[in-house]
Coordinates of C-alpha atoms in Angstrom, one line a residue:
Chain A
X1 CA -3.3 31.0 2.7
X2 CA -4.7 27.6 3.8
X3 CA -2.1 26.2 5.5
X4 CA -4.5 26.3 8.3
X5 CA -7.0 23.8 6.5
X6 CA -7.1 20.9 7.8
X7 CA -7.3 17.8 5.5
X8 CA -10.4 17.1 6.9
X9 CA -11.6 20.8 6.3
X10 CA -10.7 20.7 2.4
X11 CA -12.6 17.3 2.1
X12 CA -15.3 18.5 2.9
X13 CA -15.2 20.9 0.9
X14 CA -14.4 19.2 -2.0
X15 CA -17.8 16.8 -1.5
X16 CA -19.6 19.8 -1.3
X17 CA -18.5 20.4 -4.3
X18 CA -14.9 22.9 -4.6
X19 CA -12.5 21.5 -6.9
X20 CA -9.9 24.5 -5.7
X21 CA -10.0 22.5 -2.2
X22 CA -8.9 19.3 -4.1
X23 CA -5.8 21.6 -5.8
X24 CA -5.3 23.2 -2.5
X25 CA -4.5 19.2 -1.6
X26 CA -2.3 18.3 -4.4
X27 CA -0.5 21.3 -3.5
X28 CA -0.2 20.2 0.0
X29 CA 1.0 16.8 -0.6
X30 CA 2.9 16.6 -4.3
X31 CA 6.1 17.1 -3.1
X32 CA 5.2 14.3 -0.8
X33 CA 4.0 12.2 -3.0
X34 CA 6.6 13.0 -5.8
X35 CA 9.5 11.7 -3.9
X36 CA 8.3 8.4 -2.6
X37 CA 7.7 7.5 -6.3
X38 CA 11.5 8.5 -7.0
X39 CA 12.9 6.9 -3.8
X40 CA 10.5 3.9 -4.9
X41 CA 11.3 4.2 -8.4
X42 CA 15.0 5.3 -8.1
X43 CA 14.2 7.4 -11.3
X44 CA 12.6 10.3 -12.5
X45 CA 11.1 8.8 -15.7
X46 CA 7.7 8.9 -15.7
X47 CA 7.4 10.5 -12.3
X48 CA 4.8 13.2 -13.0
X49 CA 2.7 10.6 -15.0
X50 CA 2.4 9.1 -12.1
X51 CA 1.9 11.5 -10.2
X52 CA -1.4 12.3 -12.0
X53 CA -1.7 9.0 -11.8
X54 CA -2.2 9.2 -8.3
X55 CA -4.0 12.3 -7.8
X56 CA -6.4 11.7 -10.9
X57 CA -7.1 8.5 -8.5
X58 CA -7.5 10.7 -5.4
X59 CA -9.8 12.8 -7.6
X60 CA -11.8 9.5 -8.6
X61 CA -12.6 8.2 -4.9
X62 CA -12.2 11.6 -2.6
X63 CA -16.0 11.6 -3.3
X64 CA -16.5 8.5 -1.1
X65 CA -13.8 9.0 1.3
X66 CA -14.4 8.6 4.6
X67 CA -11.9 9.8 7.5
X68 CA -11.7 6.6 9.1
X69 CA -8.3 6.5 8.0
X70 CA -6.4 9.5 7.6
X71 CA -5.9 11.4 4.2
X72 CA -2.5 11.1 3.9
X73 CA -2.0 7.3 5.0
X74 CA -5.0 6.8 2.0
X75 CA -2.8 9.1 -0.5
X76 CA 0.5 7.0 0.1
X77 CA -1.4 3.5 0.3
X78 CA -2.6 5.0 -3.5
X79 CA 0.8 5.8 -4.2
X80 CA 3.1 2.8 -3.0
X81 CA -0.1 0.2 -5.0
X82 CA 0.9 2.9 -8.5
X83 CA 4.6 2.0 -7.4
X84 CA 4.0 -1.4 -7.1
X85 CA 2.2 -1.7 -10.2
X86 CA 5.4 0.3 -12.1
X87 CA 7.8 -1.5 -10.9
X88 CA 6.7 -4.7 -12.0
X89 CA 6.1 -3.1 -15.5
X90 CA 9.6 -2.1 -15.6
X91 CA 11.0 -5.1 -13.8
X92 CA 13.7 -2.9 -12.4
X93 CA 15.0 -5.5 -10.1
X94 CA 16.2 -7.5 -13.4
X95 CA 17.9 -4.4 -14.6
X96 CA 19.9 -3.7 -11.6
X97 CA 22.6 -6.0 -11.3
X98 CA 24.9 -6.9 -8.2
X99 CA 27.9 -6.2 -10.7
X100 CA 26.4 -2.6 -11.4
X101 CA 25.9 -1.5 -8.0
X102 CA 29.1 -3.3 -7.5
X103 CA 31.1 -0.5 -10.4
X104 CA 28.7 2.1 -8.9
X105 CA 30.0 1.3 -5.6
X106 CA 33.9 1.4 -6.9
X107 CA 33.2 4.5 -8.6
X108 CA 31.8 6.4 -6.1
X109 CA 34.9 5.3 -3.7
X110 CA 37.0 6.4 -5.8
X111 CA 36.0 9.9 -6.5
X112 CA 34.8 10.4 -2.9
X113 CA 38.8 10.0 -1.8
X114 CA 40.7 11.5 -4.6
X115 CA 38.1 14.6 -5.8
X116 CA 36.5 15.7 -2.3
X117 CA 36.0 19.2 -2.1
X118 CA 36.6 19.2 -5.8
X119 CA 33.3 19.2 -7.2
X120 CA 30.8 18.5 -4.9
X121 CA 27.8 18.8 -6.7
X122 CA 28.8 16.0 -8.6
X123 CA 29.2 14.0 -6.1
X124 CA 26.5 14.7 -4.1
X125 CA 24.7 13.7 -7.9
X126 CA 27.1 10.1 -7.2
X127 CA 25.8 9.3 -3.7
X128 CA 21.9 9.7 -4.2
X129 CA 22.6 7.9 -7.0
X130 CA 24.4 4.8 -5.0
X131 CA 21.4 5.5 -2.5
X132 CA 18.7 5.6 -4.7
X133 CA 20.2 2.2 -6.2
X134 CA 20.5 0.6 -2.5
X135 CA 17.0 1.2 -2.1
X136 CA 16.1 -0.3 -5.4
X137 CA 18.0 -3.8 -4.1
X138 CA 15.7 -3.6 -1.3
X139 CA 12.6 -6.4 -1.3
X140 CA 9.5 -4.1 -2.0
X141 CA 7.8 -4.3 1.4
X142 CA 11.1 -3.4 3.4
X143 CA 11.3 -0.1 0.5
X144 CA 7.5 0.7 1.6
X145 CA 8.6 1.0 5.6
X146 CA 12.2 2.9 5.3
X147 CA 10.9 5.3 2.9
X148 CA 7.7 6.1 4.9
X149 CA 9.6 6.0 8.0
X150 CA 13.0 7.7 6.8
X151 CA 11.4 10.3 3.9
X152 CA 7.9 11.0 5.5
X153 CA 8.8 10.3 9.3
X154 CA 5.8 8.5 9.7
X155 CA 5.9 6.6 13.1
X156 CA 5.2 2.8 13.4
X157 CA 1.3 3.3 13.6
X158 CA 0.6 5.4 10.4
X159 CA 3.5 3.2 8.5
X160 CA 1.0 0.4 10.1
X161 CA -1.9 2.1 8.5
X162 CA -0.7 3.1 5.6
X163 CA 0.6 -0.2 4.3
X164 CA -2.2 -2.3 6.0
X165 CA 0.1 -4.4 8.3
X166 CA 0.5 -4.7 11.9
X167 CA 3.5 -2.3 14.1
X168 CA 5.4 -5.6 14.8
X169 CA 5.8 -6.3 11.1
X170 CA 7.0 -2.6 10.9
X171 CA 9.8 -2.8 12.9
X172 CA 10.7 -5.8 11.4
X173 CA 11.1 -4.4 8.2
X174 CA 12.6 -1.6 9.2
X175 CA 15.1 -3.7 10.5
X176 CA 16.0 -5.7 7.6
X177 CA 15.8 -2.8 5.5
X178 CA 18.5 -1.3 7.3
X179 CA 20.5 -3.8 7.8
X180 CA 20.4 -4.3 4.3
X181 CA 20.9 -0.2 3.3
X182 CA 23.9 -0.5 5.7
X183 CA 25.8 -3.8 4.1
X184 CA 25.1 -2.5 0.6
X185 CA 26.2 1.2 1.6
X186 CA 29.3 0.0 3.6
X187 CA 32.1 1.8 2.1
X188 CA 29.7 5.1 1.6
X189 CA 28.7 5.1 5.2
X190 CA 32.1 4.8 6.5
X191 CA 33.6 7.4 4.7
X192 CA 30.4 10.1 5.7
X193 CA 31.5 10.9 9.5
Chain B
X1 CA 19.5 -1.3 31.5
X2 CA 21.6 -4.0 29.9
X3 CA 23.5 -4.4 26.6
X4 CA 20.6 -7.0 25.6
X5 CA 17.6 -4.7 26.8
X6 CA 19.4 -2.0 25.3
X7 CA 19.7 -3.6 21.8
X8 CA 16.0 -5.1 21.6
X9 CA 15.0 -1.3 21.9
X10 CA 17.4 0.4 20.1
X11 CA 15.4 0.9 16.8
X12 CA 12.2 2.1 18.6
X13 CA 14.9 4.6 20.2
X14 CA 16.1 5.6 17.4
X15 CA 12.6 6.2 15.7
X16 CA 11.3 7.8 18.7
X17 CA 8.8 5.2 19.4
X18 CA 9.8 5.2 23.7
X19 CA 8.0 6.6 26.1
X20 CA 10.3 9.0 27.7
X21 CA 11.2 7.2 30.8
X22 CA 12.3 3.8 28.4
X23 CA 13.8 6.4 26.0
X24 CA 16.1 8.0 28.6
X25 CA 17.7 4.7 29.9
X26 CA 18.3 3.3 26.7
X27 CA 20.5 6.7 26.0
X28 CA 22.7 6.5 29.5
X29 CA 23.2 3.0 27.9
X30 CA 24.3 4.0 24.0
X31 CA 26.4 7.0 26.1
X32 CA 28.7 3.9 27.3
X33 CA 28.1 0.9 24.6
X34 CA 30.7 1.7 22.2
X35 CA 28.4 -0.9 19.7
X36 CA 25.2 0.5 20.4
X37 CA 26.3 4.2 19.6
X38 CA 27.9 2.8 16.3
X39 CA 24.5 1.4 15.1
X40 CA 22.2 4.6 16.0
X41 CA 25.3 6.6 14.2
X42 CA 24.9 4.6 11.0
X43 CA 21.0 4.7 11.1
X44 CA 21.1 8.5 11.4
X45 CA 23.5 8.7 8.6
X46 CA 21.6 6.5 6.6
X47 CA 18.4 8.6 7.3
X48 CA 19.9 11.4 6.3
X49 CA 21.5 10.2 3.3
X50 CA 17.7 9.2 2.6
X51 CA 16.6 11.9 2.9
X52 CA 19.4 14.1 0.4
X53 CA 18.2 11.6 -2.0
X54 CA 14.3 12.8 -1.7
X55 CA 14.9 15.8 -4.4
X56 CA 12.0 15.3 -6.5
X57 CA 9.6 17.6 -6.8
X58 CA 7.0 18.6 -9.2
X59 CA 6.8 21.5 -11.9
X60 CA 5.5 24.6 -10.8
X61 CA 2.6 23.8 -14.0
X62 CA 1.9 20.3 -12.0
X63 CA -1.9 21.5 -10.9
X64 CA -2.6 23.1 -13.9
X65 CA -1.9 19.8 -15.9
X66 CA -3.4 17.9 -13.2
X67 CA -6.9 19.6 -13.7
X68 CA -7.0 18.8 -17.5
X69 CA -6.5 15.5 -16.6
X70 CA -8.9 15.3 -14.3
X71 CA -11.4 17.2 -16.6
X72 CA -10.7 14.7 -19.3
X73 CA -10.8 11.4 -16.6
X74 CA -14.4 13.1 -15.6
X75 CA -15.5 13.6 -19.4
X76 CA -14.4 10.3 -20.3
X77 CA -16.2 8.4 -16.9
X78 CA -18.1 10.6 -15.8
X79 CA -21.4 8.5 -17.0
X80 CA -19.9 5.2 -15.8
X81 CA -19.3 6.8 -12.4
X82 CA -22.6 8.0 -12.1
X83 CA -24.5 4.6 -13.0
X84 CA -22.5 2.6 -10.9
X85 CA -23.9 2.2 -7.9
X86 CA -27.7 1.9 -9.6
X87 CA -25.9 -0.2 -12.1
X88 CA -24.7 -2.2 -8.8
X89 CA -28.0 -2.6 -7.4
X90 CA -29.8 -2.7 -10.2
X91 CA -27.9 -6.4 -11.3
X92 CA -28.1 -7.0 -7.5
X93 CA -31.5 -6.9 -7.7
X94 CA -31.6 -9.1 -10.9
X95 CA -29.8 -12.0 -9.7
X96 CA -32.4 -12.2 -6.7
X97 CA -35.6 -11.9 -8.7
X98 CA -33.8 -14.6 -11.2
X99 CA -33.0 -17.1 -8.5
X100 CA -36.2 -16.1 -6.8
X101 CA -38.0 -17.3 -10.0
X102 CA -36.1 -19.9 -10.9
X103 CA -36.0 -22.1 -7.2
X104 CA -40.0 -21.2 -7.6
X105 CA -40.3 -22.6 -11.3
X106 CA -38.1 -25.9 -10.4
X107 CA -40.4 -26.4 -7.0
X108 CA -43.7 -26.0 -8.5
X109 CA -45.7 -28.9 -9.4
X110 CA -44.9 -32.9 -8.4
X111 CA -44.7 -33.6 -12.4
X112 CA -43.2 -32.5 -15.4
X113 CA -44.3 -34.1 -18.5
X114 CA -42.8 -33.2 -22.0
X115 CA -44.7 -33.8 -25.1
X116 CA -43.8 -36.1 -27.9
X117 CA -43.3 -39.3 -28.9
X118 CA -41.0 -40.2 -26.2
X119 CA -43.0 -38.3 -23.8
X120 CA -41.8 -38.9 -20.4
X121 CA -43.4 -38.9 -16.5
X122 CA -41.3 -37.6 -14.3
X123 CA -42.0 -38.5 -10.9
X124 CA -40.4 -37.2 -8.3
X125 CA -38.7 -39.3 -5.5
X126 CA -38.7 -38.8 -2.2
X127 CA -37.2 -41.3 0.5
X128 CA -39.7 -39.8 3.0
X129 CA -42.7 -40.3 1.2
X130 CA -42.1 -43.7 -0.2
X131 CA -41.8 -44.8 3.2
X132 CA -45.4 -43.6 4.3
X133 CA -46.2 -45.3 1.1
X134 CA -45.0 -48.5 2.5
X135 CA -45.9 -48.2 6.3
X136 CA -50.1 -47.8 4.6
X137 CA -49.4 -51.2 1.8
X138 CA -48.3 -52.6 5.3
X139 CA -51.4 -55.6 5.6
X140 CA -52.4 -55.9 8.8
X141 CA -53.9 -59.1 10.7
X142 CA -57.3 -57.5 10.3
X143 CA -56.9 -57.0 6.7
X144 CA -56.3 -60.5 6.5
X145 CA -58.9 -61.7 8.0
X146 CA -61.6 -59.6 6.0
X147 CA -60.0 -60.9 2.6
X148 CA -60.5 -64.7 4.4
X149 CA -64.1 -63.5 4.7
X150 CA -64.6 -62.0 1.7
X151 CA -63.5 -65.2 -0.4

């Protein structure tokens, strides 16, 4: 129905006063928004509390916003800060030991060459687990670049905007990142082709 | 293009970041660099497995709880949100008539006595006036002379 909107259209809108163009927004971008918290996060605890979190934020400042920067480069900025902020709180990098992605690792290994074909679901349940955890080793600002880049296929310039750095530093964190994604998902990687 | 050329480029190839001219050499290269083509196979897999992981989504009830919460945020700062910026420019404003007073209280007047048994003159000192003081105390020959006179 208003897939034709433009961003900039339902803005508008909304300072003029329609709250439905602000839903018609969350609409447009929750699913969006959902899933770099839980590629950030690695979990789904908490994730739609936070994802209020976010819009109730959007909700705040939409008021004032002005399209210098684009809406959705503005929405994630808002979302990775929430991420930020979360992580810390749950100082998930403490709870994620090299020895536990080490057994998750072994595990996954194991069932991907003894039960393949057997029950796939499950072990399509085992590898975005291993991924998600691989992502979680990851130093917060190379997380920030692959998901954008990987997830939202952002190119250099709106990963750029959105995180508030310059396209060199992009691609250099894109590199590490995967360089890092690929050591830690090795023995997954190899088996995939 | 060689191997080295080839590899500086590689990720902007792979994120689609070449112009097409760049884009297309740096493919004729991968065709034949066993290495290169191994490292754009494992960042597409890895993008991929990325992306499998991405299943979240939100309830289909998401908005609805989303717009009592916003109701509530308004209800609870709505107020705040509406004073702020007068509130902003209102202690702006403040600070300036405050300073504004105060450099004109501290500026007015060459003493400041206070009252009291120890009551004490403040004079204020200033290098540049002293000296004037000292050039005019400065006797001259004539004044000399006249004082000779006088006596």
């Amino acid at each position: 129905m208003q897939t034709n909107t433009t961003d900039v259209d339902l803005i508008r809108r909304f300072q003029q006063g329609d709250q439905a163009a602000f839903e018609s927004l969350v609409r447009r971008y929750q699913r969006q928004v959902a899933n770099i918290i839980f590629l950030t996060l690695g979990t789904r605890d908490g994730l739609e509390d936070l994802a209020q979190e976010v819009f109730i934020r959007v909700h705040r400042s939409l008021g004032r916003f002005k399209s210098e920067s684009t809406f959705f480069s503005w929405l994630y900025r808002i979302t990775v800060n929430i991420c930020i902020d979360e992580a810390r709180k749950r100082k998930l990098r403490r709870a994620l030991s090299l020895e536990f992605l080490a057994e998750s690792n072994s595990l996954m290994m194991r069932d991907f060459h003894t039960d393949r074909g057997t029950d796939d679901h499950v072990l399509r349940e085992e590898r975005r687990h291993l991924v998600l955890r691989a992502l979680q080793r990851l130093p917060a600002i190379q997380r920030e670049a692959i998901i954008l880049r990987e997830y939202e296929e952002l190119s250099y310039e709106e990963i750029a905007e959105t995180l508030g750095i310059t396209v060199q530093a992009v691609k250099s964190r894109l590199f590490r990142a995967r360089t890092e994604l690929e050591r830690l998902l090795k023995p997954y990687m190899g088996t995939e082709s | 293009m060689n191997h080295e050329e080839a590899t500086r480029l590689l990720q902007e190839y792979h994120d689609h970041e070449l112009d097409e001219a760049t884009a297309r050499a740096v493919e004729l290269h991968c065709r034949a660099c066993v290495p290169c083509s191994r490292v754009l196979e494992s960042w597409k897999r890895l993008q991929v497995v990325i992306q499998d992981a991405a299943v979240a989504d939100l309830g289909p009830a998401f908005v609805d709880e989303l717009r009592e919460s916003v109701l509530t945020d308004r209800d609870s700062s709505g107020v705040w949100l509406t004073v702020e910026p007068l509130a902003r420019r209102t202690v702006v404003a403040l600070a300036i008539v405050v300073t504004l007073l105060t450099s004109m209280f501290w500026s007015s007047g060459d003493e400041r006595t206070v009252s009291g048994p120890h009551a004490v003159v403040i004079v204020p000192t200033d290098s540049a006036a002293n000296m004037d003081l000292l050039q005019t105390n400065e006797l001259t020959k004539a004044d000399v002379l006249f004082a000779m006179l006088g006596e």
